[in-house]
mmCIF file of C-alpha atoms in Angstrom:
data_model
loop_
_atom_site.group_PDB
_atom_site.id
_atom_site.type_symbol
_atom_site.label_atom_id
_atom_site.label_comp_id
_atom_site.label_asym_id
_atom_site.label_seq_id
_atom_site.Cartn_x
_atom_site.Cartn_y
_atom_site.Cartn_z
ATOM 1 C CA UNK A 549 11.321 -26.756 -2.099
ATOM 2 C CA UNK A 550 12.137 -24.117 0.528
ATOM 3 C CA UNK A 551 11.367 -20.413 0.341
ATOM 4 C CA UNK A 552 11.203 -18.673 -3.037
ATOM 5 C CA UNK A 553 11.748 -14.989 -3.772
ATOM 6 C CA UNK A 554 8.158 -13.794 -3.986
ATOM 7 C CA UNK A 555 7.718 -10.640 -6.094
ATOM 8 C CA UNK A 556 3.910 -10.657 -5.838
ATOM 9 C CA UNK A 557 2.098 -7.315 -5.691
ATOM 10 C CA UNK A 558 -0.137 -8.553 -2.877
ATOM 11 C CA UNK A 559 -0.767 -10.670 -0.898
ATOM 12 C CA UNK A 560 2.956 -10.306 -0.725
ATOM 13 C CA UNK A 561 6.166 -11.403 0.952
ATOM 14 C CA UNK A 562 6.308 -11.127 4.759
ATOM 15 C CA UNK A 563 9.457 -11.001 6.916
ATOM 16 C CA UNK A 564 10.689 -14.536 7.605
ATOM 17 C CA UNK A 565 11.314 -13.729 11.292
ATOM 18 C CA UNK A 566 7.664 -12.724 11.663
ATOM 19 C CA UNK A 567 6.419 -15.958 10.084
ATOM 20 C CA UNK A 568 8.706 -18.054 12.286
ATOM 21 C CA UNK A 569 7.574 -16.258 15.419
ATOM 22 C CA UNK A 570 3.908 -16.685 14.458
ATOM 23 C CA UNK A 571 4.555 -20.383 13.781
ATOM 24 C CA UNK A 572 6.071 -20.822 17.241
ATOM 25 C CA UNK A 573 3.056 -19.143 18.830
ATOM 26 C CA UNK A 574 0.466 -20.879 16.652
ATOM 27 C CA UNK A 575 -0.704 -23.453 19.223
ATOM 28 C CA UNK A 576 -0.019 -21.564 22.420
ATOM 29 C CA UNK A 577 0.192 -17.775 22.460
ATOM 30 C CA UNK A 578 2.266 -16.646 25.454
ATOM 31 C CA UNK A 579 0.988 -19.319 27.828
ATOM 32 C CA UNK A 580 -2.714 -18.764 27.093
ATOM 33 C CA UNK A 581 -2.961 -22.362 25.874
ATOM 34 C CA UNK A 582 -4.617 -21.242 22.636
ATOM 35 C CA UNK A 583 -3.828 -19.673 19.290
ATOM 36 C CA UNK A 584 -4.546 -16.001 18.557
ATOM 37 C CA UNK A 585 -6.866 -17.439 15.870
ATOM 38 C CA UNK A 586 -9.048 -18.915 18.605
ATOM 39 C CA UNK A 587 -9.020 -16.171 21.156
ATOM 40 C CA UNK A 588 -11.847 -13.789 22.031
ATOM 41 C CA UNK A 589 -11.397 -10.268 20.706
ATOM 42 C CA UNK A 590 -12.621 -9.161 24.143
ATOM 43 C CA UNK A 591 -9.853 -11.059 25.968
ATOM 44 C CA UNK A 592 -7.054 -9.352 27.866
ATOM 45 C CA UNK A 593 -4.455 -11.033 25.644
ATOM 46 C CA UNK A 594 -6.000 -9.682 22.444
ATOM 47 C CA UNK A 595 -6.583 -6.260 23.989
ATOM 48 C CA UNK A 596 -2.820 -6.085 24.568
ATOM 49 C CA UNK A 597 -2.100 -7.225 20.988
ATOM 50 C CA UNK A 598 -4.246 -4.524 19.355
ATOM 51 C CA UNK A 599 -3.133 -1.746 21.735
ATOM 52 C CA UNK A 600 0.541 -2.594 21.230
ATOM 53 C CA UNK A 601 0.080 -2.754 17.454
ATOM 54 C CA UNK A 602 -1.512 0.695 17.420
ATOM 55 C CA UNK A 603 1.190 2.187 19.632
ATOM 56 C CA UNK A 604 3.993 0.716 17.527
ATOM 57 C CA UNK A 605 2.393 2.108 14.361
ATOM 58 C CA UNK A 606 2.060 5.508 16.037
ATOM 59 C CA UNK A 607 5.744 5.377 16.996
ATOM 60 C CA UNK A 608 6.871 4.372 13.494
ATOM 61 C CA UNK A 609 4.944 7.135 11.700
ATOM 62 C CA UNK A 610 5.067 9.711 14.533
ATOM 63 C CA UNK A 611 1.271 9.917 14.362
ATOM 64 C CA UNK A 612 0.032 12.965 16.309
ATOM 65 C CA UNK A 613 -2.521 12.513 19.109
ATOM 66 C CA UNK A 614 -5.282 14.203 17.105
ATOM 67 C CA UNK A 615 -5.312 11.335 14.590
ATOM 68 C CA UNK A 616 -7.182 8.083 15.157
ATOM 69 C CA UNK A 617 -5.825 4.737 14.005
ATOM 70 C CA UNK A 618 -8.513 2.314 12.846
ATOM 71 C CA UNK A 619 -8.112 -1.364 11.957
ATOM 72 C CA UNK A 620 -10.902 -2.079 9.472
ATOM 73 C CA UNK A 621 -12.195 -4.810 7.165
ATOM 74 C CA UNK A 622 -13.261 -4.734 3.529
ATOM 75 C CA UNK A 623 -9.825 -3.946 2.129
ATOM 76 C CA UNK A 624 -8.825 -0.611 0.638
ATOM 77 C CA UNK A 625 -11.706 -0.968 -1.832
ATOM 78 C CA UNK A 626 -14.372 -0.497 0.845
ATOM 79 C CA UNK A 627 -12.743 2.840 1.669
ATOM 80 C CA UNK A 628 -13.678 4.014 -1.845
ATOM 81 C CA UNK A 629 -17.234 4.281 -0.469
ATOM 82 C CA UNK A 630 -16.510 4.999 3.200
ATOM 83 C CA UNK A 631 -14.544 8.138 2.351
ATOM 84 C CA UNK A 632 -17.368 9.949 0.525
ATOM 85 C CA UNK A 633 -19.994 8.592 2.955
ATOM 86 C CA UNK A 634 -18.113 10.099 5.889
ATOM 87 C CA UNK A 635 -16.440 13.155 4.363
ATOM 88 C CA UNK A 636 -18.652 14.514 1.564
ATOM 89 C CA UNK A 637 -20.420 17.187 3.592
ATOM 90 C CA UNK A 638 -20.831 19.526 0.580
ATOM 91 C CA UNK A 639 -21.232 16.558 -1.769
ATOM 92 C CA UNK A 640 -18.116 17.589 -3.725
ATOM 93 C CA UNK A 641 -14.689 16.037 -4.067
ATOM 94 C CA UNK A 642 -11.736 16.283 -6.441
ATOM 95 C CA UNK A 643 -9.862 13.193 -7.636
ATOM 96 C CA UNK A 644 -6.445 12.819 -9.254
ATOM 97 C CA UNK A 645 -6.474 9.755 -11.492
ATOM 98 C CA UNK A 646 -3.077 8.054 -11.686
ATOM 99 C CA UNK A 647 -4.149 4.443 -12.114
ATOM 100 C CA UNK A 648 -6.862 1.854 -11.945
ATOM 101 C CA UNK A 649 -7.403 2.106 -8.177
ATOM 102 C CA UNK A 650 -7.726 5.892 -8.162
ATOM 103 C CA UNK A 651 -10.162 5.567 -11.048
ATOM 104 C CA UNK A 652 -12.250 2.987 -9.185
ATOM 105 C CA UNK A 653 -12.312 5.223 -6.093
ATOM 106 C CA UNK A 654 -13.436 8.136 -8.278
ATOM 107 C CA UNK A 655 -16.207 6.105 -9.925
ATOM 108 C CA UNK A 656 -17.436 4.970 -6.513
ATOM 109 C CA UNK A 657 -17.464 8.539 -5.161
ATOM 110 C CA UNK A 658 -19.663 9.649 -8.053
ATOM 111 C CA UNK A 659 -22.471 7.597 -6.494
ATOM 112 C CA UNK A 660 -22.475 9.891 -3.446
ATOM 113 C CA UNK A 661 -21.879 13.360 -4.827
ATOM 114 C CA UNK A 662 -20.134 15.422 -7.437
ATOM 115 C CA UNK A 663 -16.723 13.850 -7.855
ATOM 116 C CA UNK A 664 -14.464 15.550 -10.384
ATOM 117 C CA UNK A 665 -11.338 14.228 -12.050
ATOM 118 C CA UNK A 666 -9.078 17.290 -11.906
ATOM 119 C CA UNK A 667 -5.912 15.639 -13.264
ATOM 120 C CA UNK A 668 -5.129 12.331 -14.924
ATOM 121 C CA UNK A 669 -2.291 10.389 -16.522
ATOM 122 C CA UNK A 670 -4.557 7.971 -18.354
ATOM 123 C CA UNK A 671 -3.423 9.433 -21.705
ATOM 124 C CA UNK A 672 -0.082 7.607 -21.381
ATOM 125 C CA UNK A 673 -1.273 4.427 -19.630
ATOM 126 C CA UNK A 674 -0.599 6.006 -16.217
ATOM 127 C CA UNK A 675 3.167 5.960 -16.804
ATOM 128 C CA UNK A 676 3.704 9.306 -15.042
ATOM 129 C CA UNK A 677 2.320 11.526 -12.260
ATOM 130 C CA UNK A 678 0.643 14.692 -13.578
ATOM 131 C CA UNK A 679 1.790 18.123 -12.423
ATOM 132 C CA UNK A 680 -0.307 18.880 -9.348
ATOM 133 C CA UNK A 681 1.151 22.246 -8.354
ATOM 134 C CA UNK A 682 -1.805 24.316 -9.565
ATOM 135 C CA UNK A 683 -4.988 22.314 -9.945
ATOM 136 C CA UNK A 684 -8.558 23.568 -10.534
ATOM 137 C CA UNK A 685 -9.675 22.626 -7.031
ATOM 138 C CA UNK A 686 -13.320 23.336 -6.267
ATOM 139 C CA UNK A 687 -13.822 25.939 -3.532
ATOM 140 C CA UNK A 688 -16.448 23.678 -1.969
ATOM 141 C CA UNK A 689 -14.479 20.433 -2.353
ATOM 142 C CA UNK A 690 -14.649 18.346 0.814
ATOM 143 C CA UNK A 691 -11.319 16.701 0.005
ATOM 144 C CA UNK A 692 -8.735 16.015 -2.692
ATOM 145 C CA UNK A 693 -8.011 12.335 -3.323
ATOM 146 C CA UNK A 694 -4.856 10.580 -4.512
ATOM 147 C CA UNK A 695 -3.505 7.059 -4.744
ATOM 148 C CA UNK A 696 0.044 7.805 -3.627
ATOM 149 C CA UNK A 697 1.789 4.746 -5.055
ATOM 150 C CA UNK A 698 0.294 3.002 -8.061
ATOM 151 C CA UNK A 699 0.873 -0.724 -7.682
ATOM 152 C CA UNK A 700 -0.056 -1.712 -11.228
ATOM 153 C CA UNK A 701 1.799 1.064 -13.050
ATOM 154 C CA UNK A 702 4.774 1.609 -10.753
ATOM 155 C CA UNK A 703 4.430 5.360 -10.198
ATOM 156 C CA UNK A 704 4.667 7.336 -6.959
ATOM 157 C CA UNK A 705 3.854 10.911 -5.925
ATOM 158 C CA UNK A 706 7.260 12.321 -4.907
ATOM 159 C CA UNK A 707 5.627 15.694 -4.177
ATOM 160 C CA UNK A 708 2.141 15.839 -2.708
ATOM 161 C CA UNK A 709 -0.417 17.860 -4.680
ATOM 162 C CA UNK A 710 -1.102 21.453 -3.733
ATOM 163 C CA UNK A 711 -4.634 21.014 -2.370
ATOM 164 C CA UNK A 712 -5.082 24.768 -1.781
ATOM 165 C CA UNK A 713 -6.023 24.175 1.828
ATOM 166 C CA UNK A 714 -8.408 21.284 1.175
ATOM 167 C CA UNK A 715 -8.137 17.982 3.068
ATOM 168 C CA UNK A 716 -5.834 15.465 1.379
ATOM 169 C CA UNK A 717 -7.002 11.833 1.332
ATOM 170 C CA UNK A 718 -4.422 9.262 0.253
ATOM 171 C CA UNK A 719 -4.566 5.560 -0.520
ATOM 172 C CA UNK A 720 -1.078 4.353 0.460
ATOM 173 C CA UNK A 721 -1.758 0.605 0.180
ATOM 174 C CA UNK A 722 1.441 -0.223 -1.683
ATOM 175 C CA UNK A 723 3.880 2.229 -0.076
ATOM 176 C CA UNK A 724 2.640 2.011 3.530
ATOM 177 C CA UNK A 725 5.635 2.175 5.932
ATOM 178 C CA UNK A 726 8.195 1.983 3.103
ATOM 179 C CA UNK A 727 9.615 5.391 4.117
ATOM 180 C CA UNK A 728 8.872 8.156 6.631
ATOM 181 C CA UNK A 729 5.865 10.383 5.933
ATOM 182 C CA UNK A 730 4.482 13.545 7.492
ATOM 183 C CA UNK A 731 1.046 12.472 8.697
ATOM 184 C CA UNK A 732 0.001 16.079 9.361
ATOM 185 C CA UNK A 733 -0.110 16.793 5.608
ATOM 186 C CA UNK A 734 -3.065 14.432 5.253
ATOM 187 C CA UNK A 735 -6.624 14.274 6.541
ATOM 188 C CA UNK A 736 -6.890 10.556 5.843
ATOM 189 C CA UNK A 737 -4.185 7.993 5.065
ATOM 190 C CA UNK A 738 -5.391 4.475 4.447
ATOM 191 C CA UNK A 739 -4.366 1.215 2.865
ATOM 192 C CA UNK A 740 -4.903 -2.491 2.635
ATOM 193 C CA UNK A 741 -2.120 -4.226 4.554
ATOM 194 C CA UNK A 742 -1.552 -7.167 2.192
ATOM 195 C CA UNK A 743 1.280 -5.505 0.301
ATOM 196 C CA UNK A 744 3.738 -4.206 2.850
ATOM 197 C CA UNK A 745 2.409 -4.991 6.317
ATOM 198 C CA UNK A 746 0.446 -8.188 6.828
ATOM 199 C CA UNK A 747 -1.955 -10.817 5.530
ATOM 200 C CA UNK A 748 -4.986 -9.876 3.443
ATOM 201 C CA UNK A 749 -8.118 -8.970 5.388
ATOM 202 C CA UNK A 750 -7.111 -5.806 7.242
ATOM 203 C CA UNK A 751 -7.188 -2.187 6.137
ATOM 204 C CA UNK A 752 -5.679 0.544 8.292
ATOM 205 C CA UNK A 753 -7.016 4.096 8.267
ATOM 206 C CA UNK A 754 -5.318 7.016 9.989
ATOM 207 C CA UNK A 755 -7.818 9.866 10.245
ATOM 208 C CA UNK A 756 -7.651 13.365 11.724
ATOM 209 C CA UNK A 757 -10.168 13.532 14.538
ATOM 210 C CA UNK A 758 -12.109 16.569 13.295
ATOM 211 C CA UNK A 759 -13.076 14.574 10.176
ATOM 212 C CA UNK A 760 -14.709 11.852 12.276
ATOM 213 C CA UNK A 761 -18.218 13.098 13.046
ATOM 214 C CA UNK A 762 -21.800 11.932 13.451
ATOM 215 C CA UNK A 763 -22.606 13.869 10.300
ATOM 216 C CA UNK A 764 -22.466 11.294 7.495
ATOM 217 C CA UNK A 765 -24.451 10.861 4.295
ATOM 218 C CA UNK A 766 -28.008 9.613 4.888
ATOM 219 C CA UNK A 767 -28.250 5.838 4.556
ATOM 220 C CA UNK A 768 -24.649 5.185 5.601
ATOM 221 C CA UNK A 769 -24.600 1.739 7.259
ATOM 222 C CA UNK A 770 -23.518 1.652 10.899
ATOM 223 C CA UNK A 771 -20.473 -0.451 10.034
ATOM 224 C CA UNK A 772 -19.310 2.155 7.502
ATOM 225 C CA UNK A 773 -19.206 5.071 9.946
ATOM 226 C CA UNK A 774 -15.685 6.018 11.019
ATOM 227 C CA UNK A 775 -17.090 7.330 14.295
ATOM 228 C CA UNK A 776 -18.435 3.899 15.282
ATOM 229 C CA UNK A 777 -14.993 2.321 14.809
ATOM 230 C CA UNK A 778 -13.150 5.221 16.438
ATOM 231 C CA UNK A 779 -15.444 5.270 19.502
ATOM 232 C CA UNK A 780 -15.005 1.513 19.925
ATOM 233 C CA UNK A 781 -11.227 1.376 19.377
ATOM 234 C CA UNK A 782 -11.697 -0.822 16.267
ATOM 235 C CA UNK A 783 -13.590 -3.383 18.373
ATOM 236 C CA UNK A 784 -17.203 -2.518 17.489
ATOM 237 C CA UNK A 785 -17.573 -5.978 15.985
ATOM 238 C CA UNK A 786 -15.143 -8.891 15.773
ATOM 239 C CA UNK A 787 -12.094 -7.473 13.994
ATOM 240 C CA UNK A 788 -9.709 -9.543 11.818
ATOM 241 C CA UNK A 789 -7.834 -10.577 14.966
ATOM 242 C CA UNK A 790 -5.139 -12.797 13.468
ATOM 243 C CA UNK A 791 -4.362 -10.303 10.709
ATOM 244 C CA UNK A 792 -3.970 -7.499 13.244
ATOM 245 C CA UNK A 793 -1.674 -9.741 15.316
ATOM 246 C CA UNK A 794 0.607 -10.309 12.295
ATOM 247 C CA UNK A 795 0.575 -6.573 11.438
ATOM 248 C CA UNK A 796 1.668 -5.924 15.033
ATOM 249 C CA UNK A 797 4.589 -8.313 14.587
ATOM 250 C CA UNK A 798 5.609 -6.527 11.384
ATOM 251 C CA UNK A 799 5.515 -3.163 13.207
ATOM 252 C CA UNK A 800 7.860 -4.625 15.842
ATOM 253 C CA UNK A 801 10.103 -6.009 13.092
ATOM 254 C CA UNK A 802 10.245 -2.540 11.495
ATOM 255 C CA UNK A 803 11.168 -0.984 14.837
ATOM 256 C CA UNK A 804 13.885 -3.598 15.363
ATOM 257 C CA UNK A 805 15.236 -2.900 11.869
ATOM 258 C CA UNK A 806 15.695 0.735 12.881
ATOM 259 C CA UNK A 807 12.439 2.335 11.747
ATOM 260 C CA UNK A 808 11.295 3.965 8.532
ATOM 261 C CA UNK A 809 14.468 5.975 7.803
ATOM 262 C CA UNK A 810 16.354 2.678 7.615
ATOM 263 C CA UNK A 811 13.610 1.106 5.503
ATOM 264 C CA UNK A 812 13.800 3.984 3.035
ATOM 265 C CA UNK A 813 17.573 3.490 2.643
ATOM 266 C CA UNK A 814 17.105 -0.250 2.132
ATOM 267 C CA UNK A 815 14.271 0.272 -0.343
ATOM 268 C CA UNK A 816 16.187 2.912 -2.303
ATOM 269 C CA UNK A 817 19.152 0.573 -2.566
ATOM 270 C CA UNK A 818 17.017 -2.318 -3.859
ATOM 271 C CA UNK A 819 15.159 -0.122 -6.343
ATOM 272 C CA UNK A 820 18.361 1.495 -7.625
ATOM 273 C CA UNK A 821 19.873 -1.906 -8.339
ATOM 274 C CA UNK A 822 16.902 -2.888 -10.488
ATOM 275 C CA UNK A 823 16.343 0.476 -12.197
ATOM 276 C CA UNK A 824 20.048 0.862 -12.996
ATOM 277 C CA UNK A 825 19.983 -2.510 -14.706
ATOM 278 C CA UNK A 826 16.810 -1.632 -16.663
ATOM 279 C CA UNK A 827 18.380 1.657 -17.806
ATOM 280 C CA UNK A 828 21.464 -0.051 -19.236
ATOM 281 C CA UNK A 829 19.740 -3.208 -20.554
ATOM 282 C CA UNK A 830 19.331 -3.744 -24.290
ATOM 283 C CA UNK A 831 16.470 -6.204 -23.880
ATOM 284 C CA UNK A 832 14.431 -4.955 -20.911
ATOM 285 C CA UNK A 833 13.091 -1.487 -20.293
ATOM 286 C CA UNK A 834 11.123 0.175 -17.509
ATOM 287 C CA UNK A 835 7.740 1.669 -18.409
ATOM 288 C CA UNK A 836 7.618 4.664 -16.054
ATOM 289 C CA UNK A 837 8.975 8.216 -16.379
ATOM 290 C CA UNK A 838 12.154 8.262 -14.297
ATOM 291 C CA UNK A 839 11.133 11.100 -12.001
ATOM 292 C CA UNK A 840 7.936 9.268 -10.963
ATOM 293 C CA UNK A 841 9.322 5.785 -10.359
ATOM 294 C CA UNK A 842 8.024 3.806 -7.381
ATOM 295 C CA UNK A 843 10.398 2.219 -4.876
ATOM 296 C CA UNK A 844 7.920 -0.608 -4.366
ATOM 297 C CA UNK A 845 6.578 -1.740 -7.749
ATOM 298 C CA UNK A 846 8.802 -1.938 -10.819
ATOM 299 C CA UNK A 847 7.079 -2.761 -14.128
ATOM 300 C CA UNK A 848 9.234 -3.653 -17.142
ATOM 301 C CA UNK A 849 8.872 -5.190 -20.605
ATOM 302 C CA UNK A 850 10.962 -6.685 -23.396
ATOM 303 C CA UNK A 851 8.632 -5.343 -26.082
ATOM 304 C CA UNK A 852 7.817 -8.897 -27.205
ATOM 305 C CA UNK A 853 4.901 -10.722 -25.576
ATOM 306 C CA UNK A 854 6.265 -14.214 -26.260
ATOM 307 C CA UNK A 855 9.606 -13.270 -24.759
ATOM 308 C CA UNK A 856 7.851 -11.765 -21.719
ATOM 309 C CA UNK A 857 5.973 -15.044 -21.174
ATOM 310 C CA UNK A 858 9.177 -17.036 -21.576
ATOM 311 C CA UNK A 859 10.888 -14.797 -19.021
ATOM 312 C CA UNK A 860 8.113 -15.239 -16.441
ATOM 313 C CA UNK A 861 8.128 -19.034 -16.918
ATOM 314 C CA UNK A 862 11.930 -19.391 -16.661
ATOM 315 C CA UNK A 863 12.108 -16.988 -13.711
ATOM 316 C CA UNK A 864 9.579 -19.149 -11.854
ATOM 317 C CA UNK A 865 11.727 -22.219 -12.524
ATOM 318 C CA UNK A 866 14.650 -20.289 -11.008
ATOM 319 C CA UNK A 867 12.682 -19.613 -7.777
ATOM 320 C CA UNK A 868 11.660 -16.050 -8.713
ATOM 321 C CA UNK A 869 7.882 -16.094 -8.301
ATOM 322 C CA UNK A 870 4.980 -13.852 -9.353
ATOM 323 C CA UNK A 871 6.785 -11.653 -11.891
ATOM 324 C CA UNK A 872 3.946 -11.505 -14.398
ATOM 325 C CA UNK A 873 2.702 -7.945 -14.911
ATOM 326 C CA UNK A 874 -0.885 -6.885 -14.259
ATOM 327 C CA UNK A 875 -3.220 -7.914 -17.074
ATOM 328 C CA UNK A 876 -3.918 -4.263 -17.964
ATOM 329 C CA UNK A 877 -0.234 -3.533 -18.677
ATOM 330 C CA UNK A 878 1.272 -6.884 -19.589
ATOM 331 C CA UNK A 879 4.998 -7.516 -19.347
ATOM 332 C CA UNK A 880 6.545 -8.042 -15.939
ATOM 333 C CA UNK A 881 6.392 -6.401 -12.538
ATOM 334 C CA UNK A 882 8.646 -6.899 -9.553
ATOM 335 C CA UNK A 883 7.147 -5.771 -6.259
ATOM 336 C CA UNK A 884 10.030 -5.234 -3.876
ATOM 337 C CA UNK A 885 8.322 -4.382 -0.608
ATOM 338 C CA UNK A 886 10.014 -3.950 2.779
ATOM 339 C CA UNK A 887 10.208 -7.702 3.402
ATOM 340 C CA UNK A 888 11.940 -8.466 0.085
ATOM 341 C CA UNK A 889 15.626 -8.908 0.969
ATOM 342 C CA UNK A 890 18.358 -7.272 -1.120
ATOM 343 C CA UNK A 891 19.522 -10.774 -2.161
ATOM 344 C CA UNK A 892 16.147 -11.290 -3.847
ATOM 345 C CA UNK A 893 16.674 -8.261 -6.074
ATOM 346 C CA UNK A 894 20.306 -9.253 -6.709
ATOM 347 C CA UNK A 895 19.137 -12.720 -7.801
ATOM 348 C CA UNK A 896 16.507 -11.156 -10.071
ATOM 349 C CA UNK A 897 19.005 -8.826 -11.771
ATOM 350 C CA UNK A 898 21.482 -11.672 -12.174
ATOM 351 C CA UNK A 899 18.765 -13.807 -13.791
ATOM 352 C CA UNK A 900 17.707 -10.921 -16.090
ATOM 353 C CA UNK A 901 21.310 -10.447 -17.157
ATOM 354 C CA UNK A 902 21.666 -14.128 -18.093
ATOM 355 C CA UNK A 903 18.287 -14.165 -19.812
ATOM 356 C CA UNK A 904 19.301 -11.153 -21.896
ATOM 357 C CA UNK A 905 22.500 -12.880 -23.027
ATOM 358 C CA UNK A 906 20.542 -15.949 -24.103
ATOM 359 C CA UNK A 907 17.739 -14.071 -25.857
ATOM 360 C CA UNK A 908 19.228 -10.966 -27.422
#
């Protein structure tokens, strides 16, 4: 049936050029006579793949030399434990709860020390970002934690919280590389790659070097120490080689597209198209406060569950896949990551317009 427009929240759409290139190299990577899937992680060919991927990521985000880039396994969810294990020196941390993933990270951190929820938007089903300009941050807090873009609820921190000098840790899984960011404002930036960067199975962490020490919580497994991965250039054990290879191709694609400034313009254009339609529609409405809307994940509803289900079914028949909202929110959600072309969003809006006419 050919390619569909895939609005999945993750694993998500990848650039077609990247998939074609990977397909061409599947049986014989650059004259090695084997696939990257089969090649030793200690080989010269793979060494070049991982080093190039890291350098391209550094170029895209202008990552300073005093930050390490780690390619890890276990998804973003394993970081919920790795962060306190490696950073909770005073056994205290402050969490801002803006969705299910921030809440899960907070609950995990409570196993390792005194984690406090210092702000939350749970009172309105996480449909906004709380004011974080003057928070009750603990003087002994080891870090302040946020999930910067909330995949399920479609909110995004447009202004970073005032951490009062404390280290900022951010889960950026669903907005990774969607726009430029100032890495120096964070101690740790991390995310699973399966939304905006690559296939599931890789998490990337960008960590300021002074936070990577031998001093971790007692009982921390070897594999969960940042220092082990940093000292071994992400090759302490067999890494997710093929996933890293695809991420590297996406980094090159982003560079060829013109970098993150260009991606931001593209993403703003796509999001505006969809939000403008939602704001004028009589049938559909967005669920997020306007000032906090994500460029990546756009949840919307009709207000009628049967109509929502009908929409998802008919959209699928029209080649618009994975528009069902997360089970905790219901309704619909369009994830419009970097690799989603403008035509995909145009097709979606066109379909919504027709659906509205038929079902008003």
